[in-house]
Amino acid sequence: MKIQAAVMGHGVVGSGVVEVILNNASNIAKKLGKELDVKKILDLRDFDNLAYKDRFTKDFNDILQDNEIKVVAEVMGGIHPAFEFTKALLESGKSVVSSNKALVAAKGAELLKTAREHHVNYFFEASVGGGIPVIHPMYDCLAANEITEIAGILNGTTNFILTQMIKENTSFADALAMAQKLGYAERDPRADVEGEDAARKICIMASIASGKHVYPEYISNEGITNLTLTDVAYAENWGGVIKLIGYYKRAENGKSECMVCPAFISDDSQLAHVNDVFNAILVRGNATGDVLFYGKGAGKLPTASAVVSDMIDAAAMEDNCSFLYWEDSDHNELLAADEAKHEYYMLFDAANTDKLMEKTKELLGNVKVLSRENQPKNEVAFITPLIAGKDAANFVASVEPAGTLLNKIRVLEY
């Protein structure tokens, strides 16, 4: 007896899904107790050179209306028409698994609700860590915990760029060019370097942790395009490195803090030593303490492996998995970025160094002054005490006559 499945999209990940199912058929059958067979593959292109070319269709209805198909992998990318296709499939009684972080981050609450109402499942392990298992551990293995914080290096491209800046003293522009040459960065790298990719991923994990949908458009999102080797040098003097971090924290007032930002991370942190294209996600539970998930966050077969694992789980279940669920919400449940308290690294071009430091001490008290090799006389860098974002902004405005702010970066402790 076979369990019939379909794959929507035959790009890098989609072709990998078919490859994993075909190559590991016997192993999958042993685990599932039945053979998992790809009956249909949806793609608008022709693939006449493939051995399984007879399985392709250009009509979504061939999948939707096929009552034999029980599980569908959505690896199309984007929100439309992936959302409409996914919702229709769930409503028809088919489980859907996805690697599509844009869709999950935008429509996860609605699709999970639809899956629950129709006694099927919507799984998306591959949407955050690629081949790194983190979604299932969060909602299942750590189910006894209240997840209080998440901090993750969630984008391999930006981590490669920052590693080149830190280890090789390479400028941002040159490191980006290298990443593009090696195939780590797209020709248009904005989704990576401006934090959009990481924002979608942290929002998915924050939604699991909080039980409320966290939408990317409502969180603070800063990329790495403004970072320089000067900032890297001051981070080293402070005792750490700069990483692009997706961050979630449950606040005491019932709200959640969620953001993507470059951050100073101490050398004592495990995250400080995650380099090149590797990703790492630190999940803090109130019972387990810190749990770290580490590996390459992308790649054809690792991502496809996570998709197929979800397909196996979905095929084995007779009803909805109640553990994986969150309610819809609005941004009022998020702590505003200017209310959250952090220490800040600040870098100034000082017209009057003495006046700047005098005003700083008056407004902030003692700060930790930083230094670097060949530091210009007019350059001042320090770490502030713990202050709210709005107070940091007010401070910068107050000292502006004595110095111009060149950069401001949060300090996160992990």
Short mmCIF file of C-alpha atoms in Angstrom, two decimals:
data_model
loop_
_atom_site.label_atom_id
_atom_site.label_comp_id
_atom_site.label_asym_id
_atom_site.label_seq_id
_atom_site.Cartn_x
_atom_site.Cartn_y
_atom_site.Cartn_z
CA MET A 1 0.00 0.00 0.00
CA LYS A 2 1.27 3.45 -0.91
CA ILE A 3 0.69 6.90 0.52
CA GLN A 4 0.35 9.25 -2.41
CA ALA A 5 1.99 12.65 -2.19
CA ALA A 6 2.53 15.69 -4.39
CA VAL A 7 5.19 18.38 -4.66
CA MET A 8 4.40 21.96 -5.67
CA GLY A 9 7.49 23.54 -7.18
CA HIS A 10 10.47 21.82 -8.78
CA GLY A 11 13.22 24.32 -8.08
CA VAL A 12 16.25 23.69 -5.90
CA VAL A 13 14.32 22.47 -2.86
CA GLY A 14 11.49 20.81 -4.78
CA SER A 15 13.82 18.73 -6.92
CA GLY A 16 15.69 17.84 -3.73
CA VAL A 17 12.45 16.62 -2.13
CA VAL A 18 11.77 14.29 -5.06
CA GLU A 19 15.38 13.11 -5.00
CA VAL A 20 15.30 12.30 -1.28
CA ILE A 21 12.01 10.40 -1.58
CA LEU A 22 13.21 8.37 -4.57
CA ASN A 23 16.71 7.63 -3.24
CA ASN A 24 15.59 6.81 0.31
CA ALA A 25 12.36 5.02 -0.58
CA SER A 26 13.11 1.80 1.31
CA ASN A 27 14.26 3.59 4.45
CA ILE A 28 11.18 5.85 4.40
CA ALA A 29 8.92 2.81 3.93
CA LYS A 30 10.47 1.13 6.98
CA LYS A 31 9.83 4.16 9.16
CA LEU A 32 6.38 4.92 7.82
CA GLY A 33 5.22 1.34 7.38
CA LYS A 34 4.07 2.25 3.87
CA GLU A 35 5.69 3.49 0.70
CA LEU A 36 5.63 7.26 0.13
CA ASP A 37 5.07 7.89 -3.56
CA VAL A 38 5.22 11.20 -5.42
CA LYS A 39 2.21 11.05 -7.73
CA LYS A 40 2.16 14.63 -9.00
CA ILE A 41 4.66 17.51 -9.32
CA LEU A 42 3.35 20.99 -10.06
CA ASP A 43 5.53 23.28 -12.15
CA LEU A 44 4.92 25.52 -15.15
CA ARG A 45 8.17 24.45 -16.80
CA ASP A 46 8.87 21.32 -18.82
CA PHE A 47 11.33 18.69 -17.58
CA ASP A 48 11.43 16.25 -20.50
CA ASN A 49 14.91 15.00 -19.58
CA LEU A 50 13.87 13.57 -16.21
CA ALA A 51 13.02 9.92 -15.62
CA TYR A 52 9.88 10.95 -13.74
CA LYS A 53 8.69 13.46 -16.36
CA ASP A 54 5.27 11.77 -16.52
CA ARG A 55 4.46 12.98 -12.98
CA PHE A 56 4.52 16.68 -13.87
CA THR A 57 1.41 18.81 -14.21
CA LYS A 58 0.83 22.51 -14.83
CA ASP A 59 -2.68 22.43 -13.38
CA PHE A 60 -3.08 22.80 -9.61
CA ASN A 61 -6.49 21.13 -9.79
CA ASP A 62 -4.82 17.86 -10.77
CA ILE A 63 -3.49 17.77 -7.21
CA LEU A 64 -6.41 19.39 -5.41
CA GLN A 65 -9.03 17.07 -6.93
CA ASP A 66 -7.02 13.85 -6.63
CA ASN A 67 -8.51 12.07 -3.63
CA GLU A 68 -5.59 9.63 -3.47
CA ILE A 69 -3.09 12.40 -2.65
CA LYS A 70 -2.92 12.85 1.13
CA VAL A 71 0.25 14.93 1.65
CA VAL A 72 1.55 17.87 -0.38
CA ALA A 73 4.93 19.62 -0.14
CA GLU A 74 4.67 23.34 -0.92
CA VAL A 75 8.14 24.50 -1.96
CA MET A 76 7.10 27.22 -4.40
CA GLY A 77 8.19 30.24 -2.36
CA GLY A 78 6.43 33.57 -2.05
CA ILE A 79 2.99 34.24 -0.61
CA HIS A 80 0.80 34.13 -3.73
CA PRO A 81 -0.40 31.74 -5.09
CA ALA A 82 1.21 29.53 -2.42
CA PHE A 83 -1.27 30.75 0.22
CA GLU A 84 -4.37 30.13 -1.91
CA PHE A 85 -3.11 26.70 -2.97
CA THR A 86 -2.17 25.69 0.58
CA LYS A 87 -5.48 26.79 2.09
CA ALA A 88 -7.48 24.99 -0.59
CA LEU A 89 -5.50 21.79 -0.02
CA LEU A 90 -6.03 21.92 3.74
CA GLU A 91 -9.74 22.54 3.26
CA SER A 92 -9.90 19.50 0.96
CA GLY A 93 -8.47 17.27 3.70
CA LYS A 94 -4.84 17.11 2.56
CA SER A 95 -1.92 17.85 4.88
CA VAL A 96 0.62 20.38 3.62
CA VAL A 97 4.27 20.77 4.55
CA SER A 98 6.31 23.79 3.57
CA SER A 99 9.78 25.33 3.43
CA ASN A 100 8.23 28.73 2.63
CA LYS A 101 9.20 31.12 5.44
CA ALA A 102 7.53 34.09 3.77
CA LEU A 103 4.19 32.28 3.75
CA VAL A 104 4.43 30.91 7.28
CA ALA A 105 5.48 34.28 8.70
CA ALA A 106 2.60 36.07 6.93
CA LYS A 107 -0.21 33.49 7.09
CA GLY A 108 0.79 30.88 9.67
CA ALA A 109 -2.05 31.55 12.13
CA GLU A 110 -4.72 31.28 9.44
CA LEU A 111 -3.27 28.14 7.87
CA LEU A 112 -2.80 26.39 11.24
CA LYS A 113 -6.41 27.20 12.10
CA THR A 114 -7.59 25.82 8.75
CA ALA A 115 -5.57 22.64 9.27
CA ARG A 116 -7.04 22.15 12.74
CA GLU A 117 -10.61 22.69 11.52
CA HIS A 118 -10.17 20.05 8.82
CA HIS A 119 -8.26 17.51 10.95
CA VAL A 120 -5.09 17.66 8.86
CA ASN A 121 -1.67 19.19 9.44
CA TYR A 122 0.40 22.14 8.34
CA PHE A 123 4.10 21.54 9.06
CA PHE A 124 7.05 23.81 8.20
CA GLU A 125 10.25 22.55 9.82
CA ALA A 126 12.37 23.65 6.84
CA SER A 127 11.11 27.25 6.96
CA VAL A 128 13.50 28.38 9.72
CA GLY A 129 16.62 26.27 10.01
CA GLY A 130 16.62 24.50 6.67
CA GLY A 131 18.19 21.19 7.64
CA ILE A 132 18.62 22.25 11.29
CA PRO A 133 15.74 20.77 13.31
CA VAL A 134 14.36 23.51 15.53
CA ILE A 135 10.59 23.85 14.97
CA HIS A 136 9.69 20.33 16.10
CA PRO A 137 11.95 20.50 19.17
CA MET A 138 10.37 23.83 20.14
CA TYR A 139 6.73 22.74 20.05
CA ASP A 140 7.20 19.10 21.04
CA CYS A 141 10.49 18.25 22.79
CA LEU A 142 10.40 21.50 24.80
CA ALA A 143 6.64 21.41 25.35
CA ALA A 144 7.07 21.26 29.14
CA ASN A 145 8.93 24.58 29.07
CA GLU A 146 7.92 28.18 28.89
CA ILE A 147 10.24 29.50 26.21
CA THR A 148 11.39 32.83 27.59
CA GLU A 149 14.04 33.88 25.06
CA ILE A 150 15.37 33.04 21.60
CA ALA A 151 18.53 34.44 20.03
CA GLY A 152 19.60 33.20 16.65
CA ILE A 153 22.12 33.68 13.87
CA LEU A 154 19.50 32.94 11.24
CA ASN A 155 21.09 33.92 7.94
CA GLY A 156 24.20 32.25 6.56
CA THR A 157 24.92 34.98 4.03
CA THR A 158 25.18 37.77 6.59
CA ASN A 159 27.12 35.55 8.96
CA PHE A 160 29.65 34.83 6.20
CA ILE A 161 30.01 38.56 5.50
CA LEU A 162 30.50 39.38 9.19
CA THR A 163 33.02 36.54 9.56
CA GLN A 164 35.07 38.01 6.72
CA MET A 165 34.94 41.43 8.36
CA ILE A 166 35.93 40.05 11.78
CA LYS A 167 38.51 37.44 10.80
CA GLU A 168 39.98 38.88 7.60
CA ASN A 169 39.53 42.63 8.12
CA THR A 170 37.53 42.76 4.88
CA SER A 171 35.20 45.68 4.24
CA PHE A 172 31.46 45.09 4.04
CA ALA A 173 31.39 45.81 0.31
CA ASP A 174 34.25 43.42 -0.45
CA ALA A 175 32.83 40.71 1.81
CA LEU A 176 29.45 40.99 0.09
CA ALA A 177 31.11 40.74 -3.32
CA MET A 178 32.93 37.61 -2.15
CA ALA A 179 29.67 36.09 -0.88
CA GLN A 180 28.05 36.74 -4.25
CA LYS A 181 30.99 35.22 -6.12
CA LEU A 182 30.81 32.07 -3.97
CA GLY A 183 27.06 31.77 -4.46
CA TYR A 184 26.14 32.55 -0.85
CA ALA A 185 24.47 35.86 -1.72
CA GLU A 186 21.99 36.69 -4.47
CA ARG A 187 22.67 39.36 -7.06
CA ASP A 188 20.09 41.42 -5.15
CA PRO A 189 21.13 40.69 -1.54
CA ARG A 190 18.65 42.97 0.21
CA ALA A 191 16.55 40.20 1.79
CA ASP A 192 19.68 38.92 3.52
CA VAL A 193 21.74 42.00 4.38
CA GLU A 194 18.76 44.13 5.40
CA GLY A 195 17.46 41.45 7.76
CA GLU A 196 14.24 40.48 5.96
CA ASP A 197 15.07 36.77 5.82
CA ALA A 198 16.04 36.66 9.49
CA ALA A 199 12.92 38.63 10.45
CA ARG A 200 10.61 36.02 8.93
CA LYS A 201 12.42 33.23 10.75
CA ILE A 202 12.44 34.86 14.19
CA CYS A 203 8.75 35.73 13.77
CA ILE A 204 7.89 32.07 13.17
CA MET A 205 9.79 30.98 16.28
CA ALA A 206 8.39 33.86 18.33
CA SER A 207 4.88 32.81 17.30
CA ILE A 208 5.51 29.28 18.59
CA ALA A 209 7.04 30.56 21.82
CA SER A 210 4.36 33.16 22.57
CA GLY A 211 1.32 31.35 21.17
CA LYS A 212 0.44 34.54 19.27
CA HIS A 213 1.23 35.36 15.66
CA VAL A 214 4.16 37.77 15.39
CA TYR A 215 4.10 39.55 12.03
CA PRO A 216 7.40 40.68 10.41
CA GLU A 217 6.01 44.11 9.53
CA TYR A 218 5.47 44.90 13.21
CA ILE A 219 8.94 44.12 14.53
CA SER A 220 12.06 46.28 14.56
CA ASN A 221 14.37 45.18 11.77
CA GLU A 222 17.91 46.44 11.16
CA GLY A 223 20.40 44.93 8.74
CA ILE A 224 24.18 45.05 8.51
CA THR A 225 24.71 47.52 5.66
CA ASN A 226 25.85 50.30 8.01
CA LEU A 227 28.52 48.24 9.77
CA THR A 228 32.17 49.13 9.24
CA LEU A 229 35.54 47.73 10.24
CA THR A 230 35.68 50.52 12.84
CA ASP A 231 32.67 48.96 14.59
CA VAL A 232 34.32 45.54 14.38
CA ALA A 233 37.47 46.90 16.03
CA TYR A 234 35.54 48.45 18.91
CA ALA A 235 33.60 45.22 19.43
CA GLU A 236 36.92 43.39 19.75
CA ASN A 237 38.16 45.95 22.28
CA TRP A 238 34.92 45.48 24.23
CA GLY A 239 35.50 41.72 24.28
CA GLY A 240 33.26 40.36 21.59
CA VAL A 241 32.06 40.35 17.99
CA ILE A 242 29.17 41.71 15.96
CA LYS A 243 26.48 39.27 14.78
CA LEU A 244 23.14 39.77 13.09
CA ILE A 245 20.71 38.41 15.67
CA GLY A 246 17.05 37.47 15.50
CA TYR A 247 15.85 38.08 19.04
CA TYR A 248 12.73 37.24 21.05
CA LYS A 249 12.09 37.79 24.74
CA ARG A 250 8.97 37.45 26.82
CA ALA A 251 8.61 40.69 28.78
CA GLU A 252 7.36 40.92 32.36
CA ASN A 253 4.29 42.95 31.39
CA GLY A 254 2.92 40.14 29.21
CA LYS A 255 4.16 41.64 25.99
CA SER A 256 6.91 40.20 23.80
CA GLU A 257 10.05 41.83 22.49
CA CYS A 258 11.00 40.71 19.00
CA MET A 259 13.54 42.19 16.60
CA VAL A 260 16.36 41.63 14.15
CA CYS A 261 19.47 43.72 14.69
CA PRO A 262 23.27 43.68 14.57
CA ALA A 263 24.45 43.21 18.12
CA PHE A 264 27.60 43.10 20.21
CA ILE A 265 27.93 39.52 21.47
CA SER A 266 30.50 38.62 24.12
CA ASP A 267 33.30 36.18 23.32
CA ASP A 268 31.96 34.10 26.21
CA SER A 269 28.78 33.38 24.23
CA GLN A 270 28.41 30.27 22.09
CA LEU A 271 26.92 32.46 19.38
CA ALA A 272 30.13 34.49 19.10
CA HIS A 273 31.97 31.48 17.67
CA VAL A 274 29.46 30.58 14.95
CA ASN A 275 31.23 31.54 11.73
CA ASP A 276 30.95 31.49 7.94
CA VAL A 277 27.63 30.21 6.53
CA PHE A 278 26.68 28.35 9.70
CA ASN A 279 23.57 29.23 11.68
CA ALA A 280 22.86 28.78 15.39
CA ILE A 281 19.67 29.19 17.38
CA LEU A 282 19.73 29.47 21.16
CA VAL A 283 16.41 28.67 22.82
CA ARG A 284 16.04 29.41 26.53
CA GLY A 285 13.43 27.41 28.45
CA ASN A 286 12.49 28.00 32.07
CA ALA A 287 13.15 24.32 32.86
CA THR A 288 15.87 23.27 30.41
CA GLY A 289 17.91 26.47 30.41
CA ASP A 290 19.77 27.13 27.16
CA VAL A 291 19.53 24.72 24.23
CA LEU A 292 21.59 25.41 21.08
CA PHE A 293 20.73 24.25 17.56
CA TYR A 294 23.65 24.53 15.12
CA GLY A 295 24.40 23.76 11.49
CA LYS A 296 24.22 25.02 7.92
CA GLY A 297 20.88 26.74 7.54
CA ALA A 298 20.43 26.14 3.82
CA GLY A 299 21.29 23.82 0.96
CA LYS A 300 19.27 21.67 -1.41
CA LEU A 301 19.39 18.28 0.31
CA PRO A 302 19.46 19.42 3.97
CA THR A 303 16.36 21.54 3.39
CA ALA A 304 14.71 18.79 1.35
CA SER A 305 15.45 16.34 4.17
CA ALA A 306 13.49 18.51 6.61
CA VAL A 307 10.58 18.75 4.16
CA VAL A 308 10.45 14.99 3.63
CA SER A 309 10.63 14.38 7.39
CA ASP A 310 7.55 16.58 7.76
CA MET A 311 5.85 14.64 4.96
CA ILE A 312 6.52 11.39 6.82
CA ASP A 313 5.11 12.80 10.05
CA ALA A 314 2.03 14.15 8.27
CA ALA A 315 1.46 10.85 6.46
CA ALA A 316 1.67 8.92 9.75
CA MET A 317 -0.86 11.10 11.62
CA GLU A 318 -4.57 10.40 11.54
CA ASP A 319 -5.58 13.77 12.96
CA ASN A 320 -4.28 17.25 13.66
CA CYS A 321 -1.15 17.75 15.79
CA SER A 322 -2.50 19.93 18.60
CA PHE A 323 0.95 21.00 19.85
CA LEU A 324 1.80 23.11 16.78
CA TYR A 325 -0.57 26.03 16.91
CA TRP A 326 -0.77 29.74 17.62
CA GLU A 327 -3.55 32.31 17.65
CA ASP A 328 -3.79 35.35 15.44
CA SER A 329 -2.85 38.67 17.04
CA ASP A 330 -1.98 42.29 16.40
CA HIS A 331 1.12 44.37 17.06
CA ASN A 332 -0.28 45.68 20.36
CA GLU A 333 1.10 42.56 22.03
CA LEU A 334 4.66 43.53 21.06
CA LEU A 335 6.84 45.76 23.17
CA ALA A 336 7.76 48.83 21.13
CA ALA A 337 11.44 48.98 20.16
CA ASP A 338 11.83 52.34 21.87
CA GLU A 339 10.53 50.89 25.16
CA ALA A 340 12.87 47.88 25.30
CA LYS A 341 15.96 48.33 27.45
CA HIS A 342 19.47 47.43 26.30
CA GLU A 343 23.01 48.59 26.61
CA TYR A 344 24.20 50.36 23.45
CA TYR A 345 27.50 50.78 21.67
CA MET A 346 27.69 54.33 20.38
CA LEU A 347 30.27 55.80 18.01
CA PHE A 348 30.62 59.56 17.62
CA ASP A 349 32.56 61.95 15.47
CA ALA A 350 33.20 64.51 18.23
CA ALA A 351 33.52 68.19 17.40
CA ASN A 352 34.43 68.67 21.06
CA THR A 353 35.57 65.49 22.80
CA ASP A 354 35.64 66.94 26.31
CA LYS A 355 32.21 68.50 25.98
CA LEU A 356 30.77 65.27 24.56
CA MET A 357 32.07 63.17 27.46
CA GLU A 358 31.02 65.77 30.02
CA LYS A 359 27.48 65.77 28.64
CA THR A 360 27.50 61.96 28.43
CA LYS A 361 28.41 61.61 32.11
CA GLU A 362 25.76 64.14 33.06
CA LEU A 363 23.00 62.26 31.17
CA LEU A 364 24.06 58.62 31.45
CA GLY A 365 26.49 58.46 34.35
CA ASN A 366 29.55 56.32 33.84
CA VAL A 367 30.02 54.65 30.46
CA LYS A 368 32.58 52.09 29.31
CA VAL A 369 34.93 53.96 26.98
CA LEU A 370 36.37 51.88 24.12
CA SER A 371 39.52 52.31 22.09
CA ARG A 372 41.10 50.95 18.92
CA GLU A 373 44.40 51.03 17.11
CA ASN A 374 45.02 54.27 15.19
CA GLN A 375 41.94 55.85 16.72
CA PRO A 376 41.45 59.42 15.45
CA LYS A 377 41.38 62.13 18.11
CA ASN A 378 37.86 63.15 17.19
CA GLU A 379 36.46 59.60 17.44
CA VAL A 380 34.66 58.55 20.63
CA ALA A 381 33.14 55.15 21.31
CA PHE A 382 31.55 53.76 24.46
CA ILE A 383 29.01 51.32 25.90
CA THR A 384 26.04 52.90 27.64
CA PRO A 385 24.31 51.63 30.77
CA LEU A 386 21.00 49.79 30.36
CA ILE A 387 18.58 52.29 28.80
CA ALA A 388 15.32 52.26 26.83
CA GLY A 389 15.50 52.84 23.10
CA LYS A 390 13.68 56.17 23.36
CA ASP A 391 16.14 57.33 26.04
CA ALA A 392 19.04 56.37 23.79
CA ALA A 393 17.53 58.44 20.99
CA ASN A 394 16.96 61.40 23.33
CA PHE A 395 20.55 61.17 24.55
CA VAL A 396 21.92 61.29 21.00
CA ALA A 397 19.80 64.36 20.25
CA SER A 398 20.98 66.07 23.44
CA VAL A 399 24.71 65.65 22.76
CA GLU A 400 24.53 66.32 19.02
CA PRO A 401 26.13 69.77 19.14
CA ALA A 402 29.25 68.21 20.63
CA GLY A 403 29.35 65.18 18.37
CA THR A 404 27.66 63.44 15.44
CA LEU A 405 26.47 59.86 15.91
CA LEU A 406 28.11 57.50 13.40
CA ASN A 407 26.60 54.24 14.61
CA LYS A 408 24.55 52.74 17.42
CA ILE A 409 24.40 48.99 18.08
CA ARG A 410 22.63 47.03 20.80
CA VAL A 411 24.53 44.84 23.25
CA LEU A 412 22.93 41.43 23.84
CA GLU A 413 24.08 39.04 26.55
CA TYR A 414 24.04 35.30 25.79
#
